[in-house]
Amino acid sequence: MHLHRYERIWLIIGGATLVLFLSIVGVQAFATDAHPPGSLVTVDPKTVTQEAPFNKPSLTQVGEKEYKAVMVARMFSFQPGQMEIPAGSTVHFQITSPDVVHGFEIAGTNVNMMVVPGHINRATYTFDRPGEYLIVCNEYCGTGHQVMGGKIIVK
């Protein structure tokens, strides 16, 4: 088979670009240890409200301007429903559900998770700007879904 000179040149350029792109993505994935999450952490949804730390959902300070929020999403509320933190604080969220699938979205941020019964989801976010951040359930969870919400007050 005979390829025209320009076809051969474009095939070489396209192949080299593909190899370069795959090499860059591969190196970045392994060098920065950016892998999909592999460890699934679960809890029995029937006893989630009796087991630590979900038996006492709360916001606790773990360092200077660093907090841990242990939360439970249930029909039709988040526990705790309101949290106050100073501006510039980093919050490590840990959330699960004992009943149905819920959504966990903090409006105005990139925090957005599905809360599946028995699965423990985690997210971390730094709240740099003061204000009120609304927590909403963005997965339909039943007839009272529209009233399910919470609030983070950043001072």
Short mmCIF file of C-alpha atoms in Angstrom, two decimals:
data_model
loop_
_atom_site.label_atom_id
_atom_site.label_comp_id
_atom_site.label_asym_id
_atom_site.label_seq_id
_atom_site.Cartn_x
_atom_site.Cartn_y
_atom_site.Cartn_z
CA MET A 1 0.00 0.00 0.00
CA HIS A 2 1.38 3.38 -0.99
CA LEU A 3 0.70 6.43 1.17
CA HIS A 4 1.10 9.91 -0.14
CA ARG A 5 3.91 11.88 1.49
CA TYR A 6 1.52 14.34 3.23
CA GLU A 7 -0.65 11.51 4.54
CA ARG A 8 2.40 9.87 6.05
CA ILE A 9 3.45 13.17 7.67
CA TRP A 10 -0.02 13.68 9.21
CA LEU A 11 -0.14 10.09 10.45
CA ILE A 12 3.23 10.55 12.15
CA ILE A 13 2.14 13.88 13.71
CA GLY A 14 -1.17 12.37 14.91
CA GLY A 15 0.52 9.27 16.34
CA ALA A 16 3.20 11.33 18.08
CA THR A 17 0.56 13.63 19.57
CA LEU A 18 -1.42 10.65 20.86
CA VAL A 19 1.67 9.07 22.44
CA LEU A 20 2.66 12.43 23.99
CA PHE A 21 -0.85 12.99 25.41
CA LEU A 22 -1.09 9.49 26.90
CA SER A 23 2.39 9.81 28.37
CA ILE A 24 1.58 13.13 30.05
CA VAL A 25 -1.70 11.81 31.50
CA GLY A 26 -0.02 8.61 32.70
CA VAL A 27 2.89 10.40 34.35
CA GLN A 28 0.58 12.89 36.07
CA ALA A 29 -1.70 10.14 37.34
CA PHE A 30 1.12 8.12 38.86
CA ALA A 31 3.39 10.98 39.95
CA THR A 32 0.62 12.81 41.81
CA ASP A 33 -1.00 9.56 42.98
CA ALA A 34 -4.29 10.66 41.38
CA HIS A 35 -6.18 7.38 41.28
CA PRO A 36 -9.89 6.73 41.56
CA PRO A 37 -10.92 5.96 45.13
CA GLY A 38 -10.39 2.29 45.85
CA SER A 39 -11.38 1.77 49.45
CA LEU A 40 -15.08 1.57 50.11
CA VAL A 41 -15.91 2.27 53.73
CA THR A 42 -19.26 0.93 54.89
CA VAL A 43 -21.40 0.83 58.00
CA ASP A 44 -24.55 -1.14 58.76
CA PRO A 45 -27.42 1.24 57.85
CA LYS A 46 -29.72 -0.36 60.44
CA THR A 47 -27.40 0.53 63.32
CA VAL A 48 -25.71 3.64 61.93
CA THR A 49 -27.30 5.93 64.52
CA GLN A 50 -26.03 3.73 67.38
CA GLU A 51 -22.40 3.41 66.20
CA ALA A 52 -19.68 6.00 66.71
CA PRO A 53 -19.11 8.54 65.27
CA PHE A 54 -22.56 8.73 63.67
CA ASN A 55 -24.42 8.31 66.98
CA LYS A 56 -23.46 11.93 67.79
CA PRO A 57 -23.34 13.94 64.54
CA SER A 58 -21.40 17.12 65.20
CA LEU A 59 -18.80 19.63 64.10
CA THR A 60 -15.56 19.31 66.07
CA GLN A 61 -12.36 21.29 65.83
CA VAL A 62 -9.34 19.09 65.04
CA GLY A 63 -6.72 21.78 64.50
CA GLU A 64 -6.23 25.48 63.97
CA LYS A 65 -8.93 26.44 61.46
CA GLU A 66 -9.55 22.76 60.74
CA TYR A 67 -12.80 20.98 61.54
CA LYS A 68 -14.37 17.55 61.17
CA ALA A 69 -18.09 17.39 60.39
CA VAL A 70 -19.67 14.01 61.09
CA MET A 71 -23.11 14.12 59.50
CA VAL A 72 -26.16 11.90 58.99
CA ALA A 73 -28.59 12.51 56.14
CA ARG A 74 -32.03 11.16 56.91
CA MET A 75 -35.56 11.86 55.85
CA PHE A 76 -35.89 14.93 55.71
CA SER A 77 -32.96 16.60 57.46
CA PHE A 78 -29.23 16.77 57.84
CA GLN A 79 -27.77 16.30 61.31
CA PRO A 80 -26.29 18.65 62.41
CA GLY A 81 -28.50 21.07 60.51
CA GLN A 82 -26.45 24.20 61.14
CA MET A 83 -22.72 24.72 61.66
CA GLU A 84 -20.63 27.85 62.37
CA ILE A 85 -16.97 28.19 61.43
CA PRO A 86 -14.50 31.05 61.01
CA ALA A 87 -13.49 32.17 57.50
CA GLY A 88 -10.48 30.35 56.11
CA SER A 89 -11.38 27.10 57.84
CA THR A 90 -11.07 23.67 56.25
CA VAL A 91 -13.87 21.23 56.96
CA HIS A 92 -13.55 17.47 56.47
CA PHE A 93 -17.06 16.12 55.89
CA GLN A 94 -17.94 12.52 56.72
CA ILE A 95 -21.53 11.57 55.93
CA THR A 96 -23.80 8.53 55.66
CA SER A 97 -27.50 7.71 55.58
CA PRO A 98 -29.59 5.15 57.48
CA ASP A 99 -32.64 5.17 55.20
CA VAL A 100 -32.56 6.12 51.48
CA VAL A 101 -30.21 7.69 48.92
CA HIS A 102 -29.74 11.42 49.53
CA GLY A 103 -27.71 14.10 47.85
CA PHE A 104 -25.28 16.37 49.66
CA GLU A 105 -24.47 19.62 47.91
CA ILE A 106 -23.10 22.81 49.40
CA ALA A 107 -24.39 25.56 47.13
CA GLY A 108 -21.66 27.82 45.76
CA THR A 109 -18.90 25.23 46.24
CA ASN A 110 -17.73 22.13 44.42
CA VAL A 111 -18.89 19.81 47.22
CA ASN A 112 -21.46 17.43 45.74
CA MET A 113 -21.92 13.79 46.80
CA MET A 114 -24.46 11.01 46.76
CA VAL A 115 -25.16 9.69 50.24
CA VAL A 116 -25.94 5.99 49.93
CA PRO A 117 -27.25 4.04 52.95
CA GLY A 118 -24.41 2.15 54.59
CA HIS A 119 -21.65 3.93 52.63
CA ILE A 120 -19.48 6.58 54.25
CA ASN A 121 -18.64 9.45 51.91
CA ARG A 122 -15.94 12.01 52.54
CA ALA A 123 -15.17 15.45 51.16
CA THR A 124 -12.94 18.33 52.20
CA TYR A 125 -13.50 22.00 51.50
CA THR A 126 -11.88 25.26 52.63
CA PHE A 127 -14.36 28.09 53.22
CA ASP A 128 -12.38 31.24 52.35
CA ARG A 129 -15.27 33.70 52.03
CA PRO A 130 -17.64 34.63 54.86
CA GLY A 131 -21.35 34.10 54.33
CA GLU A 132 -24.09 31.52 54.60
CA TYR A 133 -23.73 28.34 52.56
CA LEU A 134 -26.85 26.32 51.95
CA ILE A 135 -26.68 22.52 52.19
CA VAL A 136 -29.25 20.89 49.92
CA CYS A 137 -30.33 17.38 49.11
CA ASN A 138 -30.19 17.09 45.32
CA GLU A 139 -31.48 13.50 45.09
CA TYR A 140 -35.21 12.95 45.41
CA CYS A 141 -35.66 11.15 48.73
CA GLY A 142 -39.39 11.21 49.32
CA THR A 143 -42.38 13.49 49.80
CA GLY A 144 -40.60 15.89 52.17
CA HIS A 145 -37.51 16.24 49.97
CA GLN A 146 -38.09 19.95 49.30
CA VAL A 147 -37.64 20.85 53.00
CA MET A 148 -34.38 18.93 53.44
CA GLY A 149 -31.58 21.40 53.97
CA GLY A 150 -28.92 22.71 56.26
CA LYS A 151 -26.67 25.72 56.66
CA ILE A 152 -22.99 26.49 57.17
CA ILE A 153 -22.32 29.97 58.55
CA VAL A 154 -18.82 31.26 57.83
CA LYS A 155 -17.88 34.30 59.94
#
